[in-house]
Coordinates of N, CA and C in Angstrom, one line a residue:
Chain A
X26 N 12.1 -19.5 13.3 CA 11.2 -18.7 12.5 C 12.0 -17.4 12.6
X27 N 12.2 -16.7 11.5 CA 12.5 -15.2 11.6 C 11.6 -14.2 11.9
X28 N 11.9 -13.4 13.0 CA 10.8 -12.7 13.2 C 11.5 -11.0 13.2
X29 N 10.7 -10.3 12.4 CA 11.0 -8.8 11.9 C 9.8 -8.1 12.4
X30 N 9.9 -7.2 13.6 CA 8.9 -6.3 14.3 C 8.9 -5.0 13.9
X31 N 7.9 -4.4 13.8 CA 8.5 -2.9 13.7 C 7.2 -2.1 14.8
X32 N 7.6 -1.1 15.0 CA 7.3 -0.4 16.7 C 5.9 -0.4 16.6
X33 N 5.4 0.3 15.4 CA 3.9 0.4 15.4 C 3.2 0.0 14.0
X34 N 2.1 -0.1 14.3 CA 1.2 -0.6 12.9 C 0.6 0.7 12.2
X35 N 0.2 1.4 13.1 CA -0.3 2.7 12.4 C 0.4 4.0 13.0
X36 N 0.2 4.9 12.4 CA 0.8 6.1 12.9 C 0.2 7.3 12.3
X37 N -0.4 8.3 12.9 CA -0.8 9.6 12.3 C 0.1 10.8 12.9
X38 N 0.8 11.5 12.2 CA 1.7 12.7 12.4 C 1.4 13.9 11.6
X39 N 2.0 15.2 12.2 CA 1.3 16.2 11.4 C 2.5 16.7 10.6
X40 N 2.2 17.2 9.5 CA 3.2 17.9 8.7 C 4.4 18.8 9.7
X41 N 5.4 18.5 9.1 CA 6.7 19.1 10.0 C 7.1 18.4 11.2
X42 N 6.6 17.2 11.7 CA 6.8 16.6 12.8 C 8.1 15.6 12.3
X43 N 8.9 15.3 13.4 CA 10.0 14.3 13.2 C 9.5 13.1 13.6
X44 N 9.7 12.0 12.5 CA 9.0 10.8 12.8 C 10.0 9.7 12.8
X45 N 10.0 8.8 13.8 CA 11.1 7.7 14.1 C 10.2 6.3 13.6
X46 N 10.5 5.3 13.1 CA 10.1 4.2 12.8 C 11.0 3.1 13.0
X47 N 10.7 2.2 14.0 CA 11.8 1.3 14.3 C 11.3 0.0 13.7
X48 N 12.6 -0.5 13.8 CA 12.5 -2.0 13.1 C 13.6 -3.0 13.9
X49 N 13.0 -4.2 14.5 CA 13.9 -5.2 14.8 C 13.9 -6.3 14.7
X50 N 15.1 -7.2 14.2 CA 15.2 -8.5 13.8 C 16.0 -9.3 14.9
X51 N 15.2 -10.5 15.1 CA 15.9 -11.6 16.1 C 16.7 -12.7 15.4
X52 N 17.0 -12.4 14.1 CA 17.9 -13.7 13.3 C 19.4 -13.2 13.1
X53 N 19.8 -12.2 13.8 CA 21.3 -12.0 13.6 C 21.7 -11.8 12.2
X54 N 20.7 -11.1 11.4 CA 21.0 -10.8 10.0 C 21.8 -9.6 9.6
X55 N 22.6 -9.7 8.8 CA 23.5 -8.4 8.8 C 22.8 -7.1 8.0
X56 N 21.9 -7.9 6.8 CA 21.3 -6.7 6.0 C 19.8 -6.3 6.5
X57 N 19.7 -4.7 6.7 CA 18.2 -4.6 6.9 C 17.9 -3.5 5.8
X58 N 16.6 -3.4 5.8 CA 16.1 -2.6 4.5 C 14.8 -1.9 5.1
X59 N 14.6 -0.7 4.2 CA 13.3 -0.1 4.6 C 12.9 0.4 3.2
X60 N 11.8 0.2 2.9 CA 11.0 0.3 1.7 C 9.6 1.0 2.1
X61 N 9.1 1.6 1.0 CA 7.7 2.1 1.4 C 7.0 1.5 0.2
X62 N 5.3 1.2 0.4 CA 4.6 0.8 -0.6 C 3.5 1.6 -0.9
X63 N 3.4 1.9 -2.3 CA 2.4 2.8 -2.9 C 1.7 2.1 -3.9
X64 N 0.3 2.4 -3.9 CA -0.6 1.9 -4.8 C -0.1 2.0 -6.2
X65 N -0.1 1.0 -7.4 CA 0.6 1.5 -8.5 C 2.2 1.6 -8.5
X66 N 2.6 1.6 -7.5 CA 4.2 1.7 -7.1 C 5.0 0.3 -7.1
X67 N 4.4 -0.2 -6.3 CA 5.0 -1.5 -5.5 C 5.8 -1.2 -4.6
X68 N 7.1 -2.1 -4.0 CA 7.9 -1.5 -3.0 C 9.2 -0.8 -3.7
X69 N 9.3 0.4 -2.8 CA 10.3 0.9 -3.5 C 11.6 1.1 -2.3
X70 N 12.8 1.1 -2.6 CA 13.6 0.9 -1.5 C 14.0 2.1 -1.1
X71 N 14.2 2.7 0.0 CA 14.4 4.0 0.8 C 15.9 4.1 1.1
X72 N 16.4 2.9 1.9 CA 17.6 2.8 2.5 C 17.8 1.4 2.9
X73 N 19.2 0.8 2.9 CA 19.3 -0.5 3.3 C 20.5 -0.1 4.1
X74 N 21.1 -0.8 4.9 CA 22.2 -1.2 5.7 C 22.9 -2.7 5.7
X75 N 24.1 -3.0 5.2 CA 24.6 -3.9 5.4 C 25.4 -4.5 6.7
X76 N 25.5 -3.5 7.6 CA 26.1 -3.8 8.6 C 26.1 -2.6 9.7
X77 N 26.2 -2.8 10.9 CA 26.0 -1.7 12.0 C 26.5 -0.5 11.6
X78 N 26.5 0.5 11.8 CA 26.6 1.9 11.5 C 26.8 1.9 9.8
X79 N 26.5 1.1 9.1 CA 26.7 1.2 7.4 C 25.3 1.7 6.9
X80 N 25.3 2.7 6.0 CA 24.3 2.7 5.2 C 24.1 3.0 3.8
X81 N 23.2 2.6 3.0 CA 23.2 3.0 1.5 C 22.0 3.5 1.0
X82 N 22.2 4.5 0.3 CA 20.8 4.9 -0.4 C 20.1 4.2 -1.1
X83 N 18.8 3.9 -1.2 CA 18.2 3.2 -2.1 C 17.5 4.0 -3.3
X84 N 16.4 3.7 -3.6 CA 16.1 4.4 -5.2 C 15.4 5.9 -4.6
X85 N 14.9 5.9 -3.5 CA 14.0 7.2 -2.9 C 14.6 7.6 -1.7
X86 N 15.9 8.0 -1.4 CA 16.3 8.4 -0.2 C 15.8 9.7 0.3
X87 N 15.1 10.7 -0.5 CA 15.3 12.0 -0.2 C 13.9 11.9 0.5
X88 N 14.5 13.0 1.7 CA 13.2 13.2 2.9 C 13.6 12.2 4.0
X89 N 14.4 11.5 3.7 CA 14.5 10.4 4.9 C 16.0 10.2 5.3
X90 N 16.3 9.7 6.5 CA 17.5 9.4 7.0 C 17.5 7.9 7.9
X91 N 18.4 7.2 8.1 CA 18.3 6.2 9.0 C 19.3 5.9 9.7
X92 N 19.2 5.1 10.8 CA 20.3 4.8 11.7 C 20.4 3.4 12.2
X93 N 21.7 2.7 12.4 CA 21.8 1.3 12.6 C 22.8 1.3 13.7
X94 N 22.6 1.7 14.9 CA 23.8 1.6 16.0 C 24.1 0.2 16.6
X95 N 22.7 -0.6 16.4 CA 23.0 -2.1 16.8 C 22.6 -3.1 15.7
X96 N 23.2 -4.1 15.7 CA 22.8 -5.0 14.5 C 21.3 -5.3 14.4
X97 N 20.7 -5.6 15.5 CA 19.3 -6.1 15.1 C 18.3 -5.0 14.8
X98 N 18.5 -3.6 15.1 CA 17.9 -2.5 15.0 C 18.2 -1.5 13.8
X99 N 16.8 -1.2 13.3 CA 17.2 -0.3 12.1 C 16.1 0.7 12.0
X100 N 16.6 1.9 12.2 CA 15.4 3.2 12.5 C 15.4 3.7 11.2
X101 N 14.3 4.3 10.8 CA 14.0 5.0 9.6 C 13.6 6.5 10.3
X102 N 14.1 7.6 9.9 CA 13.9 9.2 10.3 C 13.4 9.8 9.4
X103 N 12.0 10.5 9.5 CA 11.6 11.3 8.7 C 11.6 12.7 9.3
X104 N 12.8 13.4 8.7 CA 13.3 14.9 9.6 C 12.0 15.6 9.7
X105 N 11.3 15.8 8.8 CA 10.2 16.7 8.8 C 9.0 16.2 7.8
X106 N 8.2 15.6 8.6 CA 7.0 14.7 7.8 C 6.3 15.8 6.6
X107 N 6.2 15.0 5.3 CA 5.3 15.8 4.9 C 4.2 15.1 4.2
X108 N 3.3 15.4 3.6 CA 2.0 14.6 3.0 C 2.0 13.5 2.2
X109 N 3.1 13.8 1.3 CA 3.6 12.8 0.3 C 4.7 11.8 1.1
X110 N 4.7 11.7 2.3 CA 5.5 10.4 2.8 C 4.2 9.6 3.5
X111 N 3.0 10.1 3.2 CA 1.7 9.0 3.5 C 2.1 8.1 3.0
X112 N 2.1 6.8 3.9 CA 2.5 5.4 3.1 C 2.5 4.4 3.9
X113 N 2.7 3.0 3.3 CA 3.0 1.9 4.2 C 4.4 1.6 4.0
X114 N 5.1 1.5 5.2 CA 6.5 1.4 5.4 C 6.8 0.1 5.8
X115 N 7.7 -0.7 5.3 CA 8.1 -2.1 5.2 C 9.5 -2.2 5.8
X116 N 9.5 -2.9 6.6 CA 11.3 -3.3 6.9 C 11.5 -4.5 6.7
X117 N 12.4 -5.1 6.5 CA 13.1 -6.4 6.1 C 14.4 -6.7 6.5
X118 N 14.7 -8.0 6.6 CA 16.2 -8.1 7.0 C 16.8 -9.4 6.1
X119 N 17.9 -9.5 6.0 CA 18.2 -10.7 5.1 C 19.5 -10.9 5.6
X120 N 19.9 -12.4 5.7 CA 21.2 -13.2 5.8 C 22.4 -12.7 4.8
X121 N 23.5 -12.9 4.9 CA 24.5 -12.7 4.1 C 24.4 -14.1 3.1
X122 N 24.0 -15.3 3.9 CA 24.0 -16.4 3.3 C 23.6 -16.7 2.0
X123 N 24.4 -17.4 1.3 CA 23.8 -17.7 -0.2 C 22.3 -17.9 -0.4
X124 N 21.7 -17.6 -1.1 CA 20.4 -18.0 -1.5 C 19.4 -17.7 -0.3
X125 N 19.8 -16.8 0.5 CA 18.8 -16.3 1.6 C 17.6 -15.2 0.8
X126 N 16.5 -15.2 1.6 CA 15.9 -14.2 0.9 C 15.5 -12.9 2.1
X127 N 14.9 -12.0 1.6 CA 14.5 -10.9 2.4 C 13.1 -11.2 3.3
X128 N 13.3 -11.3 4.7 CA 11.9 -11.2 5.6 C 11.5 -10.0 6.1
X129 N 10.1 -9.8 5.7 CA 9.6 -8.7 6.1 C 8.8 -8.4 7.4
X130 N 8.8 -7.4 7.8 CA 7.7 -7.1 9.2 C 6.5 -6.9 8.4
X131 N 5.4 -6.5 9.5 CA 4.1 -6.3 9.1 C 3.8 -5.0 8.6
X132 N 4.9 -4.1 8.6 CA 4.6 -2.8 8.1 C 3.9 -1.7 9.2
X133 N 4.1 -0.5 8.9 CA 3.7 0.8 9.7 C 3.0 1.4 8.6
X134 N 1.7 1.7 8.7 CA 0.7 2.6 8.0 C 1.1 4.0 8.3
X135 N 1.7 5.0 7.9 CA 1.8 6.3 8.2 C 1.2 7.3 7.6
X136 N 0.3 7.9 8.5 CA -0.7 9.3 7.7 C -0.1 10.2 8.1
X137 N 0.2 11.2 7.4 CA 0.8 12.7 7.5 C -0.3 13.5 7.2
X138 N -0.6 14.2 8.4 CA -2.0 15.2 8.0 C -1.4 16.7 7.7
Chain B
X19 N 12.5 4.9 -13.8 CA 12.5 4.1 -14.8 C 12.1 2.5 -13.9
X20 N 11.2 2.1 -14.5 CA 10.7 0.6 -13.8 C 11.5 -0.3 -14.1
X21 N 12.6 -1.0 -13.8 CA 13.1 -2.0 -14.3 C 12.4 -3.3 -14.3
X22 N 11.7 -3.5 -13.4 CA 10.8 -4.7 -13.1 C 9.3 -4.2 -13.4
X23 N 8.6 -5.0 -14.1 CA 7.1 -4.6 -14.5 C 6.3 -5.6 -14.2
X24 N 5.1 -5.5 -13.9 CA 3.9 -6.4 -13.8 C 2.6 -5.6 -14.4
X25 N 2.4 -5.8 -15.6 CA 1.5 -5.2 -16.2 C 0.2 -5.3 -16.1
X26 N -0.1 -6.4 -15.1 CA -1.4 -6.5 -15.2 C -1.9 -6.1 -13.4
X27 N -2.5 -5.2 -13.1 CA -2.6 -4.7 -11.6 C -3.6 -5.7 -11.0
X28 N -4.6 -6.4 -11.7 CA -5.2 -7.4 -11.1 C -5.7 -8.6 -12.2
X29 N -6.2 -9.5 -11.4 CA -6.4 -11.0 -12.0 C -7.5 -11.7 -11.3
X30 N -8.3 -12.2 -11.9 CA -9.5 -13.0 -11.2 C -9.4 -14.4 -11.7
X31 N -9.6 -15.1 -11.2 CA -9.4 -16.6 -11.7 C -10.5 -17.6 -10.6
X32 N -11.2 -18.3 -11.3 CA -12.0 -19.3 -10.7 C -11.3 -20.7 -9.8
X33 N -11.9 -20.8 -8.6 CA -11.2 -21.4 -7.9 C -10.9 -23.1 -8.9
X34 N -9.7 -23.7 -8.4 CA -9.6 -24.9 -8.8 C -8.4 -24.8 -10.6
X35 N -8.8 -23.6 -11.0 CA -8.2 -23.2 -12.4 C -6.9 -22.7 -12.0
X36 N -5.8 -22.6 -13.2 CA -4.6 -22.1 -13.1 C -4.6 -20.6 -12.9
X37 N -4.0 -20.1 -12.2 CA -3.3 -18.5 -12.1 C -2.0 -18.6 -12.8
X38 N -2.0 -17.4 -13.6 CA -0.9 -17.1 -14.2 C -0.4 -15.8 -14.2
X39 N 0.6 -15.3 -13.1 CA 0.8 -14.2 -13.2 C 2.3 -13.9 -14.0
X40 N 2.5 -12.4 -14.4 CA 3.6 -12.5 -15.4 C 4.4 -11.0 -14.8
X41 N 5.7 -11.4 -15.2 CA 6.6 -10.0 -15.0 C 7.5 -9.9 -16.0
X42 N 7.8 -8.8 -16.4 CA 8.8 -8.6 -17.1 C 9.8 -7.6 -16.9
X43 N 11.2 -7.7 -17.2 CA 12.3 -7.0 -16.5 C 13.2 -6.5 -17.8
X44 N 14.0 -5.4 -17.7 CA 14.6 -4.8 -18.4 C 16.0 -4.8 -18.5
X45 N 16.4 -5.1 -17.2 CA 18.1 -4.8 -16.8 C 18.6 -6.4 -17.2
X46 N 19.0 -6.6 -18.2 CA 19.9 -7.8 -18.5 C 21.1 -8.5 -17.6
X47 N 21.2 -7.6 -16.6 CA 21.9 -8.0 -15.6 C 21.4 -8.9 -14.3
X48 N 20.1 -8.5 -14.1 CA 19.3 -9.8 -13.1 C 19.7 -10.7 -13.3
X49 N 19.9 -11.7 -12.5 CA 20.4 -13.0 -12.5 C 19.3 -14.0 -11.6
X50 N 18.6 -13.3 -10.7 CA 18.0 -14.0 -9.7 C 16.7 -13.3 -9.4
X51 N 15.5 -14.1 -9.5 CA 14.3 -13.5 -9.5 C 13.4 -14.2 -8.3
X52 N 12.4 -13.5 -7.7 CA 11.6 -14.1 -6.7 C 10.4 -13.6 -7.0
X53 N 9.5 -14.5 -6.1 CA 8.1 -14.1 -6.0 C 7.5 -13.6 -4.6
X54 N 7.0 -12.8 -4.2 CA 6.5 -12.6 -3.1 C 4.7 -12.7 -2.9
X55 N 4.4 -12.8 -1.8 CA 3.1 -12.9 -1.6 C 2.6 -11.8 -0.4
X56 N 1.8 -11.1 -0.6 CA 1.3 -10.1 0.5 C 0.0 -10.1 0.6
X57 N -0.7 -10.5 2.1 CA -2.2 -10.0 2.4 C -2.0 -8.8 2.9
X58 N -3.3 -8.2 3.1 CA -3.5 -7.0 3.3 C -3.2 -6.9 5.1
X59 N -2.3 -5.8 5.3 CA -2.1 -5.5 6.8 C -0.8 -6.5 7.3
X60 N -0.2 -7.1 6.2 CA 1.0 -7.9 6.6 C 2.0 -7.7 5.8
X61 N 3.3 -8.0 6.1 CA 4.4 -7.9 5.1 C 4.3 -9.2 4.2
X62 N 5.0 -8.6 3.1 CA 5.3 -9.6 1.9 C 5.9 -11.0 2.5
X63 N 5.5 -12.3 1.9 CA 6.5 -13.3 2.6 C 6.8 -13.9 1.3
X64 N 8.0 -14.6 1.3 CA 8.6 -15.1 0.3 C 7.9 -16.6 -0.3
X65 N 7.7 -16.6 -1.7 CA 6.9 -17.6 -2.2 C 7.9 -18.7 -3.1
X66 N 8.6 -18.2 -3.8 CA 9.5 -19.2 -4.9 C 10.6 -18.3 -5.7
X67 N 11.8 -19.0 -6.1 CA 12.5 -18.0 -6.4 C 13.3 -18.8 -7.8
X68 N 14.0 -18.0 -8.3 CA 14.5 -19.1 -9.6 C 16.0 -18.2 -10.0
X69 N 17.0 -19.0 -10.1 CA 18.2 -18.6 -10.9 C 18.2 -18.4 -12.2
X70 N 18.8 -17.5 -12.7 CA 19.0 -17.6 -14.3 C 19.5 -18.6 -14.9
X71 N 20.3 -19.5 -14.1 CA 20.7 -20.8 -14.9 C 19.8 -21.5 -15.1
X72 N 18.6 -21.4 -14.3 CA 17.2 -22.5 -14.9 C 16.1 -21.8 -15.5
X73 N 15.3 -22.5 -16.2 CA 14.4 -22.0 -16.9 C 12.7 -22.4 -16.2
X74 N 13.1 -23.1 -15.2 CA 11.9 -23.4 -14.2 C 12.2 -23.8 -12.8
X75 N 11.3 -23.5 -11.9 CA 11.5 -24.1 -10.5 C 10.2 -24.2 -10.1
X76 N 9.9 -25.5 -9.3 CA 8.7 -26.1 -9.2 C 8.7 -26.2 -7.4
X77 N 7.5 -25.8 -6.7 CA 7.5 -25.9 -5.3 C 6.1 -26.3 -5.2
X78 N 5.8 -27.4 -4.7 CA 4.0 -27.8 -5.0 C 3.2 -27.3 -5.9
X79 N 2.6 -26.5 -5.7 CA 1.2 -25.7 -6.6 C 2.0 -24.8 -7.2
X80 N 3.0 -24.5 -6.9 CA 3.7 -22.9 -7.4 C 4.8 -23.5 -8.4
X81 N 5.0 -22.7 -9.8 CA 6.0 -23.0 -10.4 C 6.4 -21.8 -11.1
X82 N 7.6 -21.4 -11.5 CA 8.0 -20.3 -11.8 C 8.8 -20.6 -13.1
X83 N 8.4 -19.7 -14.2 CA 9.3 -20.3 -15.4 C 9.9 -18.7 -15.7
X84 N 11.1 -18.7 -16.2 CA 12.0 -17.7 -16.9 C 12.4 -17.9 -18.2
X85 N 12.1 -16.9 -19.0 CA 12.2 -16.9 -20.5 C 13.4 -15.7 -20.5
X86 N 14.7 -15.9 -20.6 CA 15.7 -14.8 -20.5 C 15.8 -14.2 -21.8
X87 N 15.6 -14.9 -22.7 CA 15.7 -14.2 -24.1 C 14.6 -13.0 -24.1
X88 N 13.3 -13.2 -23.9 CA 12.3 -12.5 -23.4 C 12.4 -11.5 -22.5
X89 N 13.2 -11.6 -21.7 CA 13.3 -10.9 -20.2 C 11.9 -11.1 -19.4
X90 N 11.5 -12.4 -19.4 CA 10.0 -12.4 -19.0 C 9.9 -13.7 -17.6
X91 N 9.3 -13.5 -16.8 CA 9.1 -14.7 -15.8 C 7.4 -14.6 -15.5
X92 N 7.1 -16.0 -15.2 CA 5.9 -16.1 -14.6 C 5.7 -17.0 -13.7
X93 N 4.8 -16.9 -12.9 CA 4.2 -17.8 -11.7 C 2.9 -18.5 -12.2
X94 N 3.0 -19.5 -11.9 CA 1.8 -20.7 -12.3 C 1.4 -21.0 -10.9
X95 N 0.0 -20.7 -10.6 CA -0.4 -21.4 -9.5 C -1.7 -22.5 -9.7
X96 N -1.4 -23.7 -9.7 CA -2.2 -24.8 -10.0 C -2.4 -25.9 -8.8
X97 N -3.6 -26.3 -8.3 CA -4.9 -25.4 -8.6 C -4.8 -24.1 -7.7
X98 N -5.8 -23.0 -8.3 CA -5.8 -22.0 -7.4 C -6.9 -22.2 -6.4
X99 N -6.5 -21.8 -5.1 CA -7.1 -22.0 -3.8 C -7.6 -20.4 -3.4
X100 N -8.8 -20.3 -2.8 CA -9.1 -19.0 -2.1 C -8.2 -18.3 -1.3
X101 N -7.4 -19.2 -0.6 CA -6.3 -18.5 0.2 C -4.9 -17.9 -0.5
X102 N -5.2 -18.1 -1.8 CA -4.1 -17.7 -2.8 C -4.7 -16.2 -3.1
X103 N -5.8 -15.7 -2.7 CA -6.2 -14.5 -2.8 C -5.2 -13.5 -2.0
X104 N -4.1 -12.6 -2.8 CA -3.4 -11.9 -2.3 C -2.9 -10.8 -3.5
X105 N -1.9 -10.1 -3.1 CA -1.0 -9.1 -4.1 C 0.4 -10.3 -4.4
X106 N 0.8 -10.3 -5.4 CA 1.9 -10.8 -5.8 C 2.8 -9.9 -6.4
X107 N 4.2 -9.9 -5.8 CA 5.3 -9.3 -6.3 C 6.3 -10.0 -7.1
X108 N 6.8 -9.7 -7.8 CA 7.7 -10.3 -8.6 C 9.0 -9.3 -8.1
X109 N 10.3 -9.9 -8.1 CA 11.5 -9.2 -7.4 C 12.7 -9.8 -8.1
X110 N 14.0 -8.8 -8.4 CA 14.8 -9.2 -8.9 C 16.2 -8.8 -8.5
X111 N 17.5 -9.3 -8.6 CA 18.5 -8.7 -8.0 C 19.7 -9.6 -9.2
X112 N 21.0 -8.9 -9.0 CA 22.1 -9.5 -9.8 C 23.1 -9.3 -8.9
X113 N 24.1 -10.4 -9.6 CA 25.4 -10.5 -8.7 C 25.5 -10.5 -7.3
X114 N 24.6 -11.7 -6.5 CA 24.3 -11.7 -5.5 C 24.2 -10.5 -4.5
X115 N 23.8 -9.6 -5.2 CA 23.5 -8.1 -4.4 C 22.4 -8.6 -3.7
X116 N 22.5 -7.8 -2.2 CA 21.3 -7.9 -1.0 C 20.1 -7.1 -1.7
X117 N 20.5 -6.2 -2.8 CA 19.2 -5.3 -3.0 C 18.3 -5.9 -4.0
X118 N 17.0 -5.7 -3.9 CA 16.0 -6.5 -5.0 C 15.3 -5.2 -5.5
X119 N 14.9 -5.3 -6.6 CA 13.9 -4.6 -7.3 C 12.5 -5.0 -7.4
X120 N 11.7 -4.6 -7.1 CA 10.3 -5.0 -7.2 C 9.6 -4.3 -8.2
X121 N 8.5 -5.3 -8.4 CA 7.6 -4.9 -9.6 C 6.6 -4.2 -8.8
X122 N 5.4 -3.6 -9.8 CA 4.4 -2.9 -8.9 C 3.4 -3.9 -8.3
X123 N 3.1 -5.3 -8.6 CA 2.4 -6.2 -8.0 C 1.1 -6.3 -8.9
X124 N 0.5 -7.6 -8.6 CA -0.8 -7.9 -9.2 C -1.7 -8.7 -8.3
X125 N -2.7 -8.0 -8.1 CA -3.8 -8.3 -7.2 C -4.4 -9.7 -7.6
X126 N -4.2 -10.7 -7.1 CA -4.9 -12.2 -7.5 C -6.3 -12.2 -6.6
X127 N -7.5 -12.8 -7.1 CA -8.6 -12.7 -6.6 C -9.2 -14.0 -6.8
X128 N -9.1 -15.0 -6.1 CA -9.7 -16.5 -6.6 C -11.2 -16.6 -6.1
X129 N -11.8 -16.7 -7.2 CA -13.4 -16.7 -7.0 C -14.0 -18.0 -6.4
X130 N -14.5 -18.2 -5.5 CA -15.1 -19.4 -5.0 C -16.2 -20.1 -6.4

């Protein structure tokens, strides 16, 4: 079974703080993704990575950066958290094999005060 | 610009009846479509998919229909069960791309 884990389920941070969200997958997947989920907006892609040290911007990368130093780990960084970054953050991974789908972690609910 | 749209934010269905969730898309390049189900406090889980070379795919109680000319897909759940109460997202991709574009979701409530 594919397992995608996220470092925190709930996080409360203050405006201006640097925030790290960590994601780890145990299935040797090449691709990893960070989304945020907001009511009425669905899941929106922030960044994704198709290989170690590689990254691609998604639809809403502003205010975020990412790091992928190891294949199994993909980190999302909020350089200076703002209240509009309060959201549910979801990490996913996917193999390159044809027909594979994305597997999601349980999510991190981030509140920025 | 929302390329994948789910126009019904919520849907309530009696247990045992059919649930029909709808999804429309605007990008004609999309050639692979998926449905994900999400319970509160959990990540989405894959439910069923369909390639654009098909117009129907069935898996147990779940069937996905694709109408390419209308750029419309639907998910049918028959019979609906209380455990089906969740938020359902449709998603689309093209050209074997890893990137998925998600809809806004429909909250399905099954009434016992």
